[in-house]
Coordinates of N, CA and C and ligand atoms in Angstrom, one line a residue:
M871 N 8.6 40.7 2.8 CA 9.6 39.5 2.9 C 10.0 39.0 1.2
K872 N 10.9 38.8 0.9 CA 11.1 38.4 -0.9 C 10.4 36.6 -0.8
P873 N 9.8 37.0 -2.2 CA 9.7 35.1 -2.1 C 11.2 34.3 -2.6
Q874 N 11.0 33.4 -1.9 CA 12.1 32.4 -1.3 C 12.4 31.7 -2.4
T875 N 13.5 31.7 -3.5 CA 13.0 31.1 -4.7 C 14.8 30.2 -4.8
I876 N 15.4 30.3 -3.8 CA 16.7 29.7 -4.0 C 17.0 28.5 -4.3
E877 N 16.2 27.4 -3.7 CA 16.5 25.9 -3.6 C 15.0 25.1 -4.0
T878 N 14.2 26.1 -4.9 CA 13.2 25.2 -5.1 C 13.2 23.8 -5.6
A879 N 12.5 22.6 -5.0 CA 12.5 21.3 -5.4 C 11.8 21.2 -7.0
S880 N 12.4 20.0 -7.6 CA 12.2 19.6 -8.7 C 10.6 19.2 -8.9
T881 N 9.9 19.2 -9.3 CA 8.1 19.1 -9.7 C 7.9 17.5 -10.5
E882 N 9.1 17.1 -10.7 CA 8.8 15.3 -11.4 C 8.3 15.0 -10.5
P883 N 7.3 14.1 -11.3 CA 6.9 13.1 -10.1 C 7.5 11.9 -10.2
P884 N 7.6 10.9 -9.0 CA 9.0 9.5 -9.0 C 8.7 8.5 -9.9
S885 N 9.4 7.8 -10.3 CA 9.3 7.1 -11.2 C 8.6 5.5 -10.4
G886 N 8.7 5.2 -9.3 CA 8.9 4.3 -8.7 C 7.9 4.7 -7.3
G887 N 8.5 4.3 -5.8 CA 7.6 4.7 -5.1 C 7.8 6.2 -4.5
P888 N 7.0 6.7 -3.6 CA 6.7 8.1 -3.7 C 8.2 8.5 -3.0
R889 N 8.3 9.6 -3.6 CA 9.5 10.6 -3.0 C 9.6 11.4 -1.8
H890 N 7.7 11.9 -1.7 CA 7.8 12.6 -0.5 C 6.2 12.2 0.1
V891 N 6.6 11.6 1.4 CA 5.5 11.1 2.2 C 5.2 12.1 3.1
A892 N 3.9 12.3 3.2 CA 3.5 12.8 4.5 C 2.5 12.2 5.4
I893 N 2.6 12.4 6.7 CA 1.8 11.8 7.7 C 1.3 12.1 8.5
I894 N -0.5 11.8 8.6 CA -1.0 12.4 9.9 C -1.1 11.6 10.8
M895 N -0.1 12.0 12.0 CA 0.0 11.1 13.0 C -1.1 11.2 13.9
D896 N -2.4 10.2 13.7 CA -3.5 10.3 14.8 C -3.7 9.1 15.4
G897 N -4.6 9.4 16.7 CA -4.8 8.4 17.6 C -3.9 8.0 18.9
N898 N -2.7 9.2 18.9 CA -2.0 9.1 20.4 C -2.9 9.0 21.6
G899 N -4.1 9.9 21.5 CA -5.2 9.6 22.4 C -5.9 8.6 22.8
R900 N -6.5 8.1 21.9 CA -6.9 6.4 22.1 C -6.4 5.5 22.2
W901 N -5.3 5.7 22.2 CA -4.1 4.5 22.2 C -4.0 4.5 23.6
A902 N -3.7 5.7 24.3 CA -3.5 6.1 25.7 C -5.1 5.5 26.4
T903 N -5.7 5.9 26.0 CA -7.3 5.5 26.7 C -7.1 4.3 26.7
Q904 N -7.0 3.3 25.6 CA -7.1 1.9 25.9 C -6.6 1.4 26.9
R905 N -5.0 2.2 27.2 CA -4.6 1.4 28.4 C -4.9 2.2 29.7
G906 N -5.7 2.8 29.8 CA -6.2 3.7 31.0 C -5.2 4.7 31.4
R907 N -4.9 5.3 30.7 CA -3.1 6.0 30.5 C -3.9 7.3 30.0
P908 N -2.9 8.5 31.0 CA -3.7 9.8 30.5 C -3.0 10.2 28.8
R909 N -3.9 10.6 28.4 CA -3.6 11.3 26.8 C -2.1 11.6 26.5
L910 N -1.6 12.3 27.4 CA 0.0 12.7 27.3 C 1.0 11.1 27.2
F911 N 0.5 10.4 27.7 CA 1.4 9.0 27.4 C 1.4 8.5 25.8
G912 N 0.1 8.8 25.5 CA 0.3 8.5 24.1 C 1.0 8.9 22.9
H913 N 1.3 10.3 23.5 CA 1.9 11.6 22.6 C 3.4 11.0 22.9
H914 N 3.8 10.8 24.0 CA 5.0 10.3 24.3 C 5.4 9.0 23.4
A915 N 4.6 8.1 23.5 CA 4.5 6.8 23.0 C 4.6 7.2 20.9
G916 N 3.8 8.0 20.7 CA 4.0 8.5 19.2 C 5.0 9.2 19.1
A917 N 5.8 10.0 19.9 CA 7.0 10.7 19.4 C 8.2 9.4 19.4
K918 N 8.2 8.4 20.0 CA 8.8 7.5 20.2 C 8.9 6.7 18.3
R919 N 8.0 6.9 17.8 CA 7.5 5.5 16.6 C 8.2 6.6 15.5
V920 N 8.5 8.1 15.8 CA 8.9 8.8 14.7 C 10.5 8.3 14.2
R921 N 11.3 8.2 15.1 CA 12.7 8.0 14.6 C 12.7 6.4 13.8
E922 N 12.0 5.4 14.2 CA 12.1 4.4 13.7 C 11.6 4.3 11.9
V923 N 10.6 5.2 11.8 CA 9.8 6.0 10.3 C 10.8 6.4 9.6
V924 N 11.6 7.4 10.4 CA 12.7 8.3 9.7 C 13.7 7.8 9.3
E925 N 14.0 6.7 10.0 CA 15.5 5.8 9.7 C 15.0 5.2 8.5
S926 N 14.1 4.4 8.5 CA 13.5 3.6 7.5 C 13.5 4.3 6.1
C927 N 13.5 5.4 6.0 CA 13.0 6.3 4.7 C 14.2 6.0 3.5
P928 N 15.6 6.0 4.1 CA 16.2 5.6 3.2 C 16.3 4.5 2.4
E929 N 15.9 3.1 2.7 CA 16.2 1.8 2.2 C 14.8 2.0 1.7
I930 N 13.6 2.4 2.0 CA 12.3 2.6 1.1 C 12.5 3.5 -0.4
G931 N 13.7 4.2 0.3 CA 13.6 5.3 -1.4 C 12.8 6.5 -1.2
V932 N 12.3 7.0 0.2 CA 11.8 8.2 0.4 C 12.4 9.0 0.7
E933 N 12.5 10.1 0.0 CA 13.8 11.3 0.2 C 13.1 12.3 1.2
Y934 N 11.8 12.5 1.2 CA 11.0 13.6 2.0 C 10.2 13.0 2.9
L935 N 10.2 13.0 4.1 CA 9.2 13.0 4.9 C 8.4 14.2 6.0
T936 N 7.1 14.1 6.0 CA 6.9 15.4 7.1 C 5.7 15.2 7.3
I937 N 5.6 15.3 8.7 CA 5.0 14.8 9.8 C 4.1 15.8 10.3
F938 N 3.1 15.6 10.7 CA 1.9 16.9 11.3 C 1.9 16.4 12.8
A939 N 2.7 17.3 13.5 CA 3.0 17.3 14.9 C 2.0 18.2 15.8
F940 N 1.2 19.3 15.7 CA 0.7 20.1 15.9 C 0.0 21.1 15.3
S941 N -1.2 20.9 15.0 CA -2.0 22.0 14.0 C -2.5 23.2 14.5
T942 N -2.7 24.2 14.0 CA -3.4 25.7 14.8 C -4.5 25.6 15.1
E943 N -5.0 24.2 15.2 CA -6.2 24.1 15.6 C -6.2 23.4 17.1
N944 N -5.0 22.6 17.1 CA -4.9 21.9 18.4 C -4.6 22.8 19.6
W945 N -4.5 24.2 19.3 CA -4.7 24.9 20.6 C -6.2 24.8 21.6
K946 N -7.1 24.3 20.8 CA -8.2 24.3 21.6 C -8.5 23.1 22.4
R947 N -7.1 22.1 22.6 CA -7.2 21.2 23.4 C -7.0 21.8 24.8
T948 N -7.1 21.1 26.0 CA -6.9 21.4 27.2 C -5.7 22.0 27.7
Q949 N -5.7 22.9 28.4 CA -4.2 23.3 28.8 C -3.1 22.7 29.2
V950 N -3.6 21.6 29.6 CA -2.6 20.7 30.2 C -2.1 19.8 29.3
E951 N -2.9 19.6 28.2 CA -2.6 18.6 26.9 C -1.6 19.6 26.2
V952 N -2.1 20.9 25.9 CA -1.2 21.6 25.0 C 0.2 21.8 25.6
A953 N 0.3 22.2 27.0 CA 1.6 22.5 27.6 C 2.4 21.2 27.6
G954 N 1.7 20.1 27.6 CA 2.2 18.6 27.8 C 3.1 18.3 26.6
L955 N 2.5 18.8 25.4 CA 3.0 19.0 23.9 C 4.2 19.8 23.6
M956 N 3.6 20.9 24.0 CA 5.2 21.7 23.9 C 6.1 21.5 24.7
S957 N 6.1 20.7 25.7 CA 7.2 20.2 26.8 C 7.8 19.0 25.9
L958 N 7.0 18.2 25.3 CA 7.6 17.0 24.7 C 8.5 17.7 23.5
F959 N 7.7 18.5 22.4 CA 8.1 18.9 21.6 C 9.7 19.5 22.1
R960 N 10.1 20.3 23.0 CA 11.1 21.0 23.6 C 12.1 19.6 23.9
R961 N 11.4 18.5 24.6 CA 12.5 17.5 25.1 C 12.7 16.7 24.2
Y962 N 12.0 16.4 22.9 CA 12.5 15.5 21.9 C 13.2 16.5 20.9
I963 N 13.5 17.6 20.3 CA 14.2 18.1 20.1 C 15.7 18.3 20.9
T964 N 15.6 18.5 21.7 CA 17.1 18.7 22.4 C 17.6 17.3 22.5
K965 N 16.7 16.0 22.5 CA 16.9 14.7 22.8 C 17.5 14.0 21.5
E966 N 16.7 14.2 20.2 CA 16.9 13.6 19.1 C 18.0 14.5 18.4
T967 N 18.2 15.9 18.9 CA 19.4 16.4 17.8 C 20.5 15.8 17.2
R968 N 20.9 15.3 18.0 CA 22.4 14.3 17.9 C 21.9 13.3 16.9
S969 N 21.1 12.5 17.2 CA 20.9 11.3 16.6 C 20.3 11.5 15.4
L970 N 19.6 12.5 14.7 CA 18.8 13.2 14.0 C 20.2 13.2 12.6
S971 N 20.9 14.2 13.6 CA 22.0 14.5 12.8 C 23.2 13.5 12.2
E972 N 23.3 12.4 13.3 CA 24.4 11.6 13.0 C 23.7 10.7 12.1
F973 N 22.6 10.5 11.8 CA 21.6 9.9 10.9 C 21.8 10.1 9.3
G974 N 22.1 11.6 10.0 CA 22.5 12.4 8.3 C 20.8 12.9 7.8
A975 N 20.0 13.2 8.8 CA 18.4 13.6 8.4 C 18.4 15.1 8.3
R976 N 17.9 16.0 7.5 CA 18.0 17.2 7.5 C 16.4 17.9 8.0
V977 N 16.5 18.4 8.7 CA 15.2 18.9 9.8 C 15.0 20.2 9.3
R978 N 13.7 20.0 9.2 CA 12.8 21.7 8.8 C 11.7 21.4 9.8
F979 N 11.1 22.7 9.7 CA 9.8 23.0 10.4 C 8.9 23.9 9.5
I980 N 7.9 23.7 9.5 CA 6.7 24.4 9.2 C 6.0 24.6 9.6
G981 N 5.1 26.0 9.3 CA 3.9 26.3 10.7 C 4.4 27.7 11.2
D982 N 3.3 28.1 11.7 CA 3.9 29.6 12.2 C 4.3 29.7 13.5
R983 N 5.7 30.2 13.6 CA 6.3 30.4 15.0 C 6.1 31.2 16.1
V984 N 4.9 32.4 15.4 CA 4.8 33.3 16.2 C 4.1 33.1 17.5
R985 N 3.5 32.3 17.4 CA 2.9 31.8 18.7 C 3.6 30.9 20.0
L986 N 4.6 30.2 19.3 CA 5.2 29.0 19.8 C 6.3 30.1 21.0
D987 N 6.9 29.3 22.0 CA 7.3 30.0 23.0 C 8.8 30.4 22.4
N988 N 9.5 31.4 23.0 CA 10.6 31.6 22.3 C 11.9 30.7 22.6
K989 N 11.6 29.4 23.6 CA 12.6 28.5 24.0 C 12.7 27.7 22.5
L990 N 11.4 27.1 22.7 CA 11.0 26.1 21.4 C 11.7 26.7 20.2
V991 N 11.2 27.7 19.8 CA 11.3 28.2 18.7 C 13.1 28.3 18.5
K992 N 14.3 28.9 19.4 CA 15.2 28.7 19.5 C 15.7 27.0 19.0
L993 N 15.1 26.2 19.8 CA 15.8 25.0 19.6 C 15.5 24.4 18.2
M994 N 14.4 24.9 17.8 CA 13.9 24.5 16.5 C 15.1 24.9 15.4
T995 N 15.2 26.3 15.4 CA 16.1 27.2 14.8 C 17.8 26.6 14.6
E996 N 17.9 26.0 16.1 CA 19.2 25.5 16.0 C 19.2 23.8 15.7
L997 N 18.2 23.1 15.2 CA 18.1 22.0 14.7 C 18.0 21.9 13.6
E998 N 17.7 23.4 12.7 CA 17.5 23.2 11.7 C 18.9 23.8 10.9
A999 N 19.7 24.3 12.0 CA 21.1 24.9 11.3 C 21.9 23.7 11.2
A1000 N 21.7 22.8 12.5 CA 22.8 21.8 12.9 C 22.6 20.5 11.7
T1001 N 21.4 20.7 11.0 CA 21.5 19.4 10.2 C 21.3 20.1 8.9
A1002 N 21.5 21.1 8.7 CA 21.4 22.2 7.4 C 22.2 21.2 6.1
H1003 N 23.6 20.5 6.9 CA 24.2 20.0 5.8 C 24.0 18.7 5.5
N1004 N 22.8 18.0 6.0 CA 22.8 16.6 5.8 C 21.7 16.3 4.8
T1005 N 21.9 15.5 3.8 CA 21.0 15.0 2.9 C 20.6 13.7 2.6
R1006 N 20.8 12.7 3.8 CA 20.1 11.6 3.6 C 19.0 11.1 3.4
V1007 N 17.7 12.0 4.0 CA 16.3 12.1 4.7 C 16.0 13.8 4.6
N1008 N 15.0 14.2 4.1 CA 14.5 15.5 4.6 C 13.3 15.2 5.6
L1009 N 13.5 15.6 6.9 CA 12.5 15.2 7.8 C 11.8 16.4 8.3
T1010 N 10.4 16.9 7.9 CA 9.6 18.3 8.0 C 8.4 18.0 8.9
I1011 N 9.2 18.8 10.1 CA 8.0 18.9 11.1 C 7.2 19.8 11.1
A1012 N 5.6 19.7 11.0 CA 4.6 20.6 11.0 C 4.3 21.4 12.7
L1013 N 4.5 22.0 12.8 CA 4.7 22.7 14.0 C 3.4 24.0 14.0
N1014 N 2.5 24.2 14.9 CA 1.7 25.2 14.8 C 1.4 25.6 13.1
Y1015 N 1.1 24.4 12.7 CA 0.7 24.3 11.1 C -0.8 24.1 10.8
G1016 N -1.4 24.7 9.9 CA -2.7 24.7 9.0 C -2.7 25.3 7.5
G1017 N -3.0 24.5 6.6 CA -3.1 24.6 5.6 C -3.8 26.3 5.6
R1018 N -4.7 26.4 5.5 CA -5.4 27.7 5.3 C -4.7 28.7 6.0
D1019 N -3.9 28.5 6.9 CA -3.2 29.8 7.6 C -1.9 30.0 7.1
E1020 N -1.3 28.6 6.6 CA -0.1 29.0 5.6 C -0.4 29.6 4.5
V1021 N -1.7 29.6 4.0 CA -2.0 30.2 2.5 C -2.1 31.9 2.9
A1022 N -3.0 31.9 3.8 CA -3.4 33.2 4.2 C -1.8 34.1 4.7
R1023 N -1.0 33.3 5.2 CA 0.5 34.2 5.6 C 1.4 34.3 4.5
A1024 N 1.2 33.1 3.5 CA 1.5 33.6 1.7 C 1.0 34.7 1.1
T1025 N -0.1 34.5 1.2 CA -0.8 35.5 0.4 C -0.5 37.1 0.9
K1026 N -0.5 37.2 2.0 CA -0.3 38.5 3.2 C 1.1 38.9 2.1
R1027 N 2.3 38.3 2.3 CA 3.7 38.3 2.0 C 3.6 38.4 0.3
L1028 N 2.7 37.8 -0.3 CA 2.7 38.2 -1.6 C 2.2 39.7 -1.8
A1029 N 1.0 40.0 -1.0 CA 0.7 41.4 -1.6 C 1.2 42.4 -1.3
Q1030 N 2.3 42.1 0.1 CA 3.1 43.0 0.2 C 4.2 43.7 -0.8
D1031 N 4.4 42.0 -1.3 CA 5.7 42.3 -2.7 C 4.9 42.9 -3.7
V1032 N 3.6 42.9 -4.1 CA 2.8 43.6 -5.1 C 2.8 45.2 -4.7
A1033 N 2.4 45.5 -3.3 CA 2.1 46.7 -2.8 C 3.2 47.4 -2.8
T1034 N 4.9 46.6 -2.8 CA 5.9 47.5 -2.5 C 6.6 47.3 -4.3
G1035 N 5.8 46.9 -5.1 CA 6.0 47.3 -6.4 C 7.2 45.9 -7.0
K1036 N 7.5 44.8 -6.1 CA 8.6 43.9 -6.4 C 7.8 42.6 -7.1
L1037 N 6.5 42.4 -7.4 CA 5.9 41.9 -7.8 C 4.6 42.4 -8.5
D1038 N 4.6 41.8 -9.7 CA 3.3 42.6 -10.8 C 2.3 41.3 -10.7
P1039 N 1.3 42.0 -10.4 CA -0.1 41.1 -10.2 C -0.1 40.2 -11.6
A1040 N 0.3 40.8 -12.6 CA -0.3 40.2 -13.9 C 1.1 38.4 -13.9
D1041 N 1.9 38.7 -13.0 CA 3.1 37.3 -13.2 C 2.1 36.4 -12.3
V1042 N 1.1 36.9 -11.3 CA 1.1 35.8 -10.2 C -0.1 34.6 -10.7
D1043 N 0.5 33.2 -10.4 CA 0.2 32.1 -11.3 C 0.6 31.0 -10.5
E1044 N -0.1 29.8 -10.5 CA 0.7 28.7 -10.0 C 2.0 28.4 -9.4
E1045 N 2.5 29.1 -10.1 CA 4.1 28.7 -10.1 C 4.2 29.9 -8.6
T1046 N 3.9 31.1 -8.5 CA 4.0 32.1 -8.1 C 4.1 31.8 -6.4
L1047 N 2.7 31.5 -6.2 CA 2.2 31.1 -4.8 C 3.0 30.3 -4.0
P1048 N 3.1 29.2 -4.7 CA 3.9 28.1 -3.8 C 5.5 28.8 -3.4
K1049 N 6.0 29.6 -3.9 CA 7.4 30.1 -3.6 C 7.2 31.2 -2.5
Y1050 N 6.0 31.2 -1.8 CA 5.7 32.0 -0.6 C 4.9 31.0 0.5
L1051 N 5.2 29.7 0.0 CA 4.2 29.1 1.3 C 5.6 28.5 2.1
D1052 N 5.4 27.9 3.2 CA 6.6 27.4 4.2 C 7.5 26.3 3.6
T1053 N 6.5 25.3 2.6 CA 7.0 24.6 2.0 C 7.9 24.6 0.9
Y1054 N 8.1 25.7 0.7 CA 8.6 26.4 -0.8 C 10.2 25.2 -1.4
V1055 N 10.7 24.7 -0.6 CA 11.9 24.2 -1.0 C 11.6 22.8 -1.3
L1056 N 10.3 22.1 -0.8 CA 9.8 20.7 -0.6 C 9.0 20.4 -1.9
P1057 N 9.2 19.1 -2.6 CA 8.7 18.9 -3.9 C 7.2 18.6 -3.1
D1058 N 6.0 18.4 -3.8 CA 5.0 18.1 -3.5 C 4.5 16.5 -3.0
P1059 N 3.9 16.1 -1.7 CA 3.6 14.9 -1.4 C 3.3 13.9 -2.6
D1060 N 3.9 12.9 -2.5 CA 3.0 11.8 -3.4 C 2.1 11.2 -2.7
L1061 N 2.5 10.8 -1.5 CA 1.5 9.9 -0.7 C 1.6 11.0 0.9
V1062 N 0.1 10.8 1.2 CA -0.2 11.4 2.3 C -0.8 10.0 3.0
I1063 N -0.4 9.8 4.4 CA -1.2 8.5 5.0 C -1.7 9.1 6.4
R1064 N -2.8 8.6 6.9 CA -3.1 9.3 8.3 C -3.9 7.9 8.7
T1065 N -3.2 7.8 10.0 CA -3.4 7.0 10.7 C -4.7 6.9 11.7
S1066 N -5.3 6.1 12.2 CA -6.3 5.8 13.4 C -7.3 5.8 12.6
G1067 N -7.5 5.7 11.6 CA -8.9 5.1 11.2 C -10.1 6.5 10.5
E1068 N -9.6 7.6 10.6 CA -10.0 9.1 10.1 C -10.1 9.1 8.9
A1069 N -11.2 9.5 8.0 CA -11.0 10.2 6.9 C -10.7 11.3 6.3
R1070 N -10.2 12.0 6.9 CA -10.0 13.6 6.9 C -8.5 14.1 6.4
I1071 N -8.7 15.2 6.4 CA -7.0 15.5 5.9 C -6.7 17.2 7.0
S1072 N -7.9 17.2 7.3 CA -7.7 18.2 8.7 C -6.6 19.3 8.3
N1073 N -6.7 20.1 7.1 CA -6.0 21.0 7.0 C -4.5 20.7 6.8
F1074 N -4.4 19.8 6.6 CA -2.9 19.5 6.3 C -2.4 19.7 4.9
L1075 N -1.8 20.3 4.5 CA -0.5 20.5 3.1 C -1.8 20.6 1.9
L1076 N -2.7 21.7 2.3 CA -3.7 21.8 1.3 C -3.7 21.9 -0.2
W1077 N -2.7 22.9 -0.3 CA -2.1 23.6 -1.6 C -1.6 22.6 -2.5
Q1078 N -0.2 21.6 -1.4 CA 0.7 20.8 -1.6 C 0.2 19.1 -2.3
S1079 N -1.0 19.1 -1.8 CA -1.6 17.6 -1.4 C -2.7 17.5 -3.3
A1080 N -2.6 18.5 -4.0 CA -3.7 18.5 -4.9 C -3.8 17.1 -5.3
Y1081 N -2.5 16.4 -5.9 CA -2.6 15.3 -6.8 C -2.0 13.9 -5.7
A1082 N -1.9 14.2 -4.6 CA -1.9 13.4 -4.1 C -2.4 12.2 -3.7
E1083 N -1.8 10.7 -3.7 CA -2.6 9.4 -3.1 C -2.5 9.8 -1.7
Y1084 N -3.9 9.2 -1.1 CA -4.3 8.8 0.0 C -3.9 7.4 0.6
E1085 N -3.7 7.2 1.9 CA -4.0 6.0 2.5 C -4.4 6.4 3.9
F1086 N -5.8 5.8 4.2 CA -6.3 6.2 5.6 C -6.4 4.8 6.4
I1087 N -5.4 4.7 7.2 CA -5.3 3.1 8.0 C -5.9 3.4 9.3
D1088 N -6.1 1.9 9.5 CA -6.7 2.2 11.1 C -6.1 2.1 12.4
T1089 N -4.5 1.6 11.9 CA -3.6 1.4 12.7 C -3.5 2.8 13.7
L1090 N -3.4 2.8 15.3 CA -3.2 4.1 15.8 C -1.6 4.6 16.1
W1091 N -1.7 5.9 15.6 CA 0.3 6.0 15.4 C 1.1 5.3 16.4
P1092 N 0.6 5.2 17.6 CA 1.8 4.3 18.3 C 2.3 3.2 18.1
D1093 N 1.1 2.7 16.9 CA 1.6 1.3 16.8 C 1.9 0.9 15.5
F1094 N 2.4 2.1 14.8 CA 2.8 2.4 13.1 C 4.0 1.6 13.6
T1095 N 4.3 0.7 12.3 CA 5.5 0.3 12.3 C 6.3 0.7 10.9
K1096 N 7.6 0.3 10.7 CA 8.6 0.7 9.5 C 7.9 -0.4 8.3
E1097 N 7.8 -1.4 9.2 CA 6.9 -2.4 8.0 C 5.8 -2.1 7.1
E1098 N 4.9 -1.5 8.1 CA 3.5 -1.1 7.7 C 3.9 0.0 6.6
F1099 N 4.9 1.3 6.9 CA 5.2 2.2 6.3 C 5.5 1.5 4.8
G1100 N 6.6 0.5 5.2 CA 7.1 0.1 3.8 C 6.1 -0.6 2.9
R1101 N 5.0 -1.4 3.4 CA 3.9 -1.7 2.5 C 3.4 -0.6 2.2
L1102 N 3.0 0.5 2.8 CA 2.0 1.2 2.1 C 3.2 2.2 0.8
C1103 N 4.0 2.3 1.1 CA 5.0 3.0 0.1 C 4.9 2.0 -1.5
A1104 N 5.0 0.7 -0.8 CA 5.1 -0.4 -1.9 C 3.9 -0.3 -2.7
S1105 N 2.7 0.1 -2.0 CA 1.5 -0.2 -2.5 C 1.2 0.9 -3.6
Y1106 N 1.7 2.0 -3.3 CA 2.1 3.5 -4.1 C 2.5 2.8 -5.4
G1107 N 3.6 2.4 -5.4 CA 4.7 2.1 -6.4 C 3.7 1.2 -7.6
V1108 N 2.6 0.6 -7.2 CA 1.8 0.1 -8.2 C 0.9 1.1 -8.7
R1109 N 0.6 2.0 -8.1 CA -0.3 3.0 -8.7 C -0.1 3.8 -9.7
D1110 N -1.6 4.0 -10.5 CA -1.4 4.8 -11.6 C -1.6 6.0 -11.7
R1111 N -0.5 7.1 -11.3 CA -0.8 8.4 -11.3 C -1.0 9.0 -12.3
R1112 N -2.0 10.1 -13.1 CA -2.1 10.4 -13.9 C -2.0 12.1 -14.1
F1113 N -2.1 12.7 -12.9 CA -2.1 13.7 -12.4 C -3.2 14.9 -13.8
G1114 N -4.6 14.2 -13.9 CA -5.2 14.6 -14.6 C -4.9 14.7 -16.0
G1115 N -4.1 13.8 -16.3 CA -3.7 13.5 -18.0 C -4.9 12.1 -18.2
V1116 N -4.2 11.8 -19.5 CA -4.7 10.3 -19.2 C -3.5 8.9 -19.6
K1117 N -3.9 7.9 -19.3 CA -2.8 6.9 -19.5 C -2.3 6.7 -20.6
K1118 N -1.0 6.6 -20.6 CA -0.4 6.3 -21.8 C -0.2 5.4 -22.3
Ligands
FPP1141 C1 -3.1 13.2 17.3 O1 -3.4 12.4 18.1 C2 -1.7 13.6 17.6 C3 -1.3 14.8 17.8 C4 -1.9 16.1 17.8 C5 0.2 15.3 18.2 C6 0.6 14.2 17.4 C7 2.4 14.4 18.1 C8 3.1 13.3 18.1 C9 2.7 12.3 17.2 C10 4.1 13.1 19.1 C11 5.3 14.4 19.1 C12 6.2 14.4 17.5 C13 7.2 14.6 17.4 C14 7.8 15.1 16.0 C15 8.5 15.3 18.6 P1 -4.6 12.4 19.0 O2 -3.9 13.2 20.2 O3 -5.5 13.5 18.1 O4 -5.3 11.2 18.8 P2 -7.1 10.9 19.1 O5 -7.7 11.1 18.2 O6 -7.1 9.2 19.6 O7 -7.4 11.7 20.1

């Protein structure tokens, strides 16, 4: 496969609030357990939170929102939970297609689609196509995504291009590899939020988050609101990001 260079986003850092926010939506299981309900109840409640956050992006000034829905490690969960999540994703895409499209969200998926069932992949592809013309907010859903897996898949494609003579190894640098990543059309995230009190990045956007700011907050994902999202983005706006340089 060729490196995909068509739409590479600008790498300029934003002047005020975060242009790209990535969220690790954690705590659905605990939220459900606290209520004496099965874990899937928490995932359904978590899915309902997504729309409010997406819809608040334009007023907050967030152009790109990337959410971690299912990791390459999540297959280790019970068969019941995995099947329930896959069914939730299918239902969510079917149900939300119209409203996301009407709102003006452009939806993309990142992650390895090979292990996902054909019906889900078809729905994902259709949603991407149906929203491809939208520009109000860019929603990227990470589904069967792992940062290491993404780098490994990118490296494999890059190696194939070297093997077939399309790419000279001497030209491989920090600008080349990202063109092979799933996120090649996205700017790097400025702010990564993880809910539920865990301070880990869990294999999310490893390459892309090299200079991101992090917010680890105690709120469980189903309790996360657009107000809290707005506050976190506002406090990002007053931080001093130097990208390894010195203050001017
Ligand atoms: C982590 O909580 C959450 C997940 C593995 C699934 C995330 C999915 C959603 C928020 C809903 C679906 C999203 C879309 C886009 C339809 P956890 O189960 O690890 O919680 P715990 O740490 O409390 O057990």
